[in-house]
C-alpha cells in the first residue's frame, strides 16, 4: 500500500506533477497554502511542504517555520521540499518539528525515496545540516549521543560515505545505517528542544541571524520566517 501524501506548494506545475512523477506516493491533496490543507482535515502519512508560499496572489499565508508549526499542531508529519539552502534555516525547520528536508535539486527518484522514508516515520537530515549538528554536539549543547554515534556523526559531517565510515569503524554498512537512523532521530528531537537564541549563542552567530528566520509567536501567521532576510543570498551562512 502506498503512503499517502499532501502537497503544499504555490507552483501549480509542481503540485500537478507530483502524482505523475512520484508514483510511490498516493497524493490525496494538492494545495497552495497550509491554511487550505488544515481546513480540509486530510488524513495523510506526510505533508510535503515548500517553504516559500507567499506571492502576489497569496500575500497573507503562513510559510516557512510558521507553516511547519501549524502543521505539527495538527499532528501532521512534515517533509520540507524546497530550494532553500541556508544551513541555519534548515536546522530551524527541524527544530520547528519537520521530520525531513529534501532539496528540490535532487533527482526525482531520490527525492521520492526520501519522502517515502519520512512518510514511514523516518528522519531525513541533509548533509549541510549534519555539520551544524556536529558543532552543537561538540559544544555540549546536545549530550544524548553515545561514543559510537559521535564517531559516525564526525565522519558523516566530513562528507564520508556510509561505506567509508563503516570501514574506519570496523562495522558492517548495515549496522552503521542502523546507528545512523538512531542518531538522526536523537539529534532532531534534541534540536527541537533548543530555542533559536540557544542555537545562535552556541554557534557564535551574529544576533538575529536565526531569530530573523525563526520568530517567536509565528503561529498567528503575522510573523514571517524570512521577512527581515530577503537581502541575504541563498546558500550562504556562518559556519
Short mmCIF file of C-alpha atoms in Angstrom, two decimals:
data_model
loop_
_atom_site.label_atom_id
_atom_site.label_comp_id
_atom_site.label_asym_id
_atom_site.label_seq_id
_atom_site.Cartn_x
_atom_site.Cartn_y
_atom_site.Cartn_z
CA UNK A 1 0.00 0.00 0.00
CA UNK A 2 1.36 3.41 -0.99
CA UNK A 3 1.96 6.04 1.70
CA UNK A 4 -0.49 8.92 1.43
CA UNK A 5 0.75 12.46 0.91
CA UNK A 6 -0.50 16.02 0.75
CA UNK A 7 1.42 18.58 -1.31
CA UNK A 8 1.63 22.24 -0.26
CA UNK A 9 3.31 24.33 -2.95
CA UNK A 10 2.42 27.65 -4.55
CA UNK A 11 3.54 26.49 -8.02
CA UNK A 12 0.68 24.71 -9.87
CA UNK A 13 3.07 22.78 -12.13
CA UNK A 14 4.82 21.18 -9.15
CA UNK A 15 1.52 20.29 -7.48
CA UNK A 16 0.18 18.72 -10.67
CA UNK A 17 3.39 16.87 -11.50
CA UNK A 18 3.86 15.21 -8.11
CA UNK A 19 1.43 12.36 -8.57
CA UNK A 20 2.65 11.71 -12.11
CA UNK A 21 6.35 11.69 -11.28
CA UNK A 22 6.38 10.21 -7.77
CA UNK A 23 4.39 7.05 -8.33
CA UNK A 24 5.30 5.50 -4.96
CA UNK A 25 3.16 8.15 -3.25
CA UNK A 26 -0.63 8.33 -3.15
CA UNK A 27 -1.26 12.08 -3.41
CA UNK A 28 -4.66 12.73 -1.84
CA UNK A 29 -4.46 16.52 -1.56
CA UNK A 30 -2.63 19.19 -3.52
CA UNK A 31 -3.00 22.79 -2.31
CA UNK A 32 -1.20 26.12 -2.40
CA UNK A 33 -1.50 27.06 1.29
CA UNK A 34 -1.22 25.43 4.69
CA UNK A 35 -4.49 27.07 5.69
CA UNK A 36 -6.34 25.25 2.92
CA UNK A 37 -4.82 21.93 3.90
CA UNK A 38 -5.76 22.35 7.57
CA UNK A 39 -9.33 23.30 6.67
CA UNK A 40 -9.63 20.13 4.58
CA UNK A 41 -8.60 17.94 7.54
CA UNK A 42 -6.89 15.47 5.24
CA UNK A 43 -5.59 12.29 6.86
CA UNK A 44 -2.18 11.62 5.29
CA UNK A 45 1.12 9.99 6.19
CA UNK A 46 3.20 13.02 5.21
CA UNK A 47 2.79 16.63 4.16
CA UNK A 48 5.32 17.66 1.51
CA UNK A 49 5.84 21.37 2.17
CA UNK A 50 7.53 24.08 0.15
CA UNK A 51 8.95 26.80 2.44
CA UNK A 52 8.25 29.78 0.18
CA UNK A 53 4.49 30.19 -0.22
CA UNK A 54 3.96 33.97 -0.15
CA UNK A 55 3.45 35.55 -3.57
CA UNK A 56 1.40 38.24 -5.28
CA UNK A 57 -1.68 36.05 -5.34
CA UNK A 58 -1.46 34.92 -1.71
CA UNK A 59 0.42 37.56 0.30
CA UNK A 60 -1.04 36.72 3.71
CA UNK A 61 -0.41 33.00 4.16
CA UNK A 62 1.84 31.13 6.55
CA UNK A 63 5.14 29.89 5.21
CA UNK A 64 8.48 28.59 6.45
CA UNK A 65 8.76 27.79 10.13
CA UNK A 66 5.33 29.28 10.85
CA UNK A 67 3.79 26.79 8.42
CA UNK A 68 5.69 23.87 9.94
CA UNK A 69 4.49 24.79 13.42
CA UNK A 70 0.86 24.91 12.35
CA UNK A 71 1.10 21.55 10.61
CA UNK A 72 2.73 19.98 13.68
CA UNK A 73 -0.03 21.44 15.87
CA UNK A 74 -2.44 19.44 13.71
CA UNK A 75 -0.28 16.30 14.07
CA UNK A 76 0.96 16.20 10.50
CA UNK A 77 4.31 14.60 9.66
CA UNK A 78 6.20 17.27 7.68
CA UNK A 79 8.77 16.82 4.95
CA UNK A 80 10.19 20.10 3.66
CA UNK A 81 10.70 20.03 -0.12
CA UNK A 82 12.42 23.27 -1.05
CA UNK A 83 15.17 25.09 -2.93
CA UNK A 84 16.28 26.68 0.36
CA UNK A 85 19.98 26.01 1.01
CA UNK A 86 20.88 28.09 4.07
CA UNK A 87 22.01 25.61 6.72
CA UNK A 88 20.72 27.52 9.72
CA UNK A 89 17.29 27.96 8.15
CA UNK A 90 17.12 24.21 7.52
CA UNK A 91 18.20 23.49 11.09
CA UNK A 92 15.45 25.81 12.32
CA UNK A 93 12.94 23.82 10.25
CA UNK A 94 13.97 20.62 12.03
CA UNK A 95 13.75 22.39 15.37
CA UNK A 96 10.23 23.55 14.49
CA UNK A 97 9.18 19.94 14.02
CA UNK A 98 9.91 18.92 10.42
CA UNK A 99 10.89 15.24 10.15
CA UNK A 100 12.75 15.61 6.90
CA UNK A 101 14.28 18.08 4.45
CA UNK A 102 14.54 17.12 0.79
CA UNK A 103 16.17 19.53 -1.71
CA UNK A 104 14.25 20.16 -4.92
CA UNK A 105 17.57 19.88 -6.76
CA UNK A 106 17.69 16.11 -6.15
CA UNK A 107 16.77 13.70 -8.95
CA UNK A 108 13.09 12.77 -8.79
CA UNK A 109 13.73 9.13 -7.89
CA UNK A 110 16.00 10.04 -4.97
CA UNK A 111 13.63 12.75 -3.70
CA UNK A 112 10.75 10.28 -3.85
CA UNK A 113 12.74 7.71 -1.88
CA UNK A 114 13.48 10.22 0.90
CA UNK A 115 9.88 11.46 1.09
CA UNK A 116 8.64 7.87 1.37
CA UNK A 117 11.16 7.37 4.18
CA UNK A 118 9.70 10.33 6.08
CA UNK A 119 6.16 9.05 5.45
CA UNK A 120 7.19 5.76 7.07
CA UNK A 121 8.27 7.59 10.22
CA UNK A 122 11.91 8.17 9.37
CA UNK A 123 14.03 11.30 9.70
CA UNK A 124 15.94 12.81 6.78
CA UNK A 125 18.68 15.33 7.57
CA UNK A 126 20.67 16.83 4.64
CA UNK A 127 24.45 16.87 4.73
CA UNK A 128 24.86 20.63 5.37
CA UNK A 129 22.69 20.40 8.50
CA UNK A 130 24.67 17.42 9.77
CA UNK A 131 27.66 19.76 10.10
CA UNK A 132 25.65 22.14 12.28
CA UNK A 133 24.53 19.28 14.49
CA UNK A 134 28.13 18.19 14.94
CA UNK A 135 29.01 21.68 16.17
CA UNK A 136 26.14 21.54 18.67
CA UNK A 137 27.35 18.16 19.94
CA UNK A 138 30.98 19.33 20.15
CA UNK A 139 29.99 22.39 22.16
CA UNK A 140 27.95 20.32 24.60
CA UNK A 141 24.52 21.56 23.53
CA UNK A 142 23.41 18.01 22.69
CA UNK A 143 24.70 15.30 25.00
CA UNK A 144 22.45 12.31 24.32
CA UNK A 145 24.82 10.58 21.88
CA UNK A 146 26.89 7.50 22.56
CA UNK A 147 30.58 7.44 21.67
CA UNK A 148 29.83 5.30 18.61
CA UNK A 149 27.18 7.75 17.42
CA UNK A 150 29.61 10.64 17.85
CA UNK A 151 32.17 8.80 15.70
CA UNK A 152 29.60 8.24 12.98
CA UNK A 153 28.45 11.87 13.11
CA UNK A 154 32.09 13.01 12.88
CA UNK A 155 32.64 11.01 9.71
CA UNK A 156 29.36 11.88 8.02
CA UNK A 157 29.81 15.60 8.81
CA UNK A 158 33.06 15.46 6.81
CA UNK A 159 31.34 14.02 3.79
CA UNK A 160 32.40 10.39 4.20
CA UNK A 161 30.11 7.77 2.71
CA UNK A 162 28.46 5.03 4.77
CA UNK A 163 30.96 2.55 3.34
CA UNK A 164 33.96 4.74 4.24
CA UNK A 165 32.77 5.32 7.81
CA UNK A 166 31.95 1.62 8.24
CA UNK A 167 35.47 0.66 7.10
CA UNK A 168 37.10 3.08 9.54
CA UNK A 169 34.99 1.85 12.47
CA UNK A 170 35.22 -1.85 11.50
CA UNK A 171 31.43 -2.12 11.21
CA UNK A 172 29.21 -3.57 8.51
CA UNK A 173 27.46 -0.94 6.43
CA UNK A 174 24.04 -2.24 7.50
CA UNK A 175 25.00 -1.95 11.18
CA UNK A 176 26.25 1.59 10.63
CA UNK A 177 22.99 2.58 8.91
CA UNK A 178 21.12 1.35 11.97
CA UNK A 179 23.29 3.51 14.21
CA UNK A 180 22.74 6.45 11.87
CA UNK A 181 18.95 6.07 11.99
CA UNK A 182 19.01 6.17 15.80
CA UNK A 183 21.41 9.10 15.64
CA UNK A 184 19.32 11.36 13.40
CA UNK A 185 16.23 10.69 15.49
CA UNK A 186 18.09 11.69 18.65
CA UNK A 187 19.54 14.81 17.05
CA UNK A 188 16.27 16.03 15.57
CA UNK A 189 14.47 15.50 18.89
CA UNK A 190 17.21 17.36 20.78
CA UNK A 191 17.28 20.22 18.30
CA UNK A 192 13.56 20.79 18.79
CA UNK A 193 14.18 21.45 22.49
CA UNK A 194 16.56 24.35 21.79
CA UNK A 195 15.40 27.94 21.45
CA UNK A 196 16.67 29.97 18.49
CA UNK A 197 18.66 32.09 20.94
CA UNK A 198 20.40 29.00 22.35
CA UNK A 199 21.38 27.77 18.89
CA UNK A 200 22.53 31.27 17.97
CA UNK A 201 24.73 31.65 21.06
CA UNK A 202 26.13 28.12 20.79
CA UNK A 203 27.17 28.58 17.17
CA UNK A 204 28.53 32.08 17.79
CA UNK A 205 26.28 33.73 15.24
CA UNK A 206 25.56 37.43 14.92
CA UNK A 207 22.50 38.46 16.96
CA UNK A 208 19.41 37.99 14.82
CA UNK A 209 20.92 35.52 12.35
CA UNK A 210 18.49 32.82 13.48
CA UNK A 211 15.82 34.90 15.17
CA UNK A 212 15.05 36.58 11.85
CA UNK A 213 14.17 33.22 10.31
CA UNK A 214 12.62 31.62 13.38
CA UNK A 215 10.34 34.21 15.05
CA UNK A 216 8.50 33.53 18.28
CA UNK A 217 4.72 33.71 18.05
CA UNK A 218 4.75 32.88 14.35
CA UNK A 219 1.72 30.61 14.64
CA UNK A 220 -0.64 33.58 14.23
CA UNK A 221 0.57 33.92 10.66
CA UNK A 222 1.67 37.55 11.04
CA UNK A 223 5.39 36.99 11.65
CA UNK A 224 7.33 35.54 8.76
CA UNK A 225 10.48 33.47 9.00
CA UNK A 226 12.18 35.47 6.22
CA UNK A 227 10.54 38.91 6.49
CA UNK A 228 13.83 40.54 7.55
CA UNK A 229 16.06 38.30 5.49
CA UNK A 230 15.24 39.00 1.85
CA UNK A 231 18.61 40.62 1.10
CA UNK A 232 20.67 37.60 2.14
CA UNK A 233 21.52 35.37 -0.84
CA UNK A 234 20.65 31.71 -0.66
CA UNK A 235 23.38 29.23 0.03
CA UNK A 236 25.21 31.50 2.50
CA UNK A 237 25.61 31.39 6.25
CA UNK A 238 28.12 31.26 9.06
CA UNK A 239 29.84 28.00 9.98
#
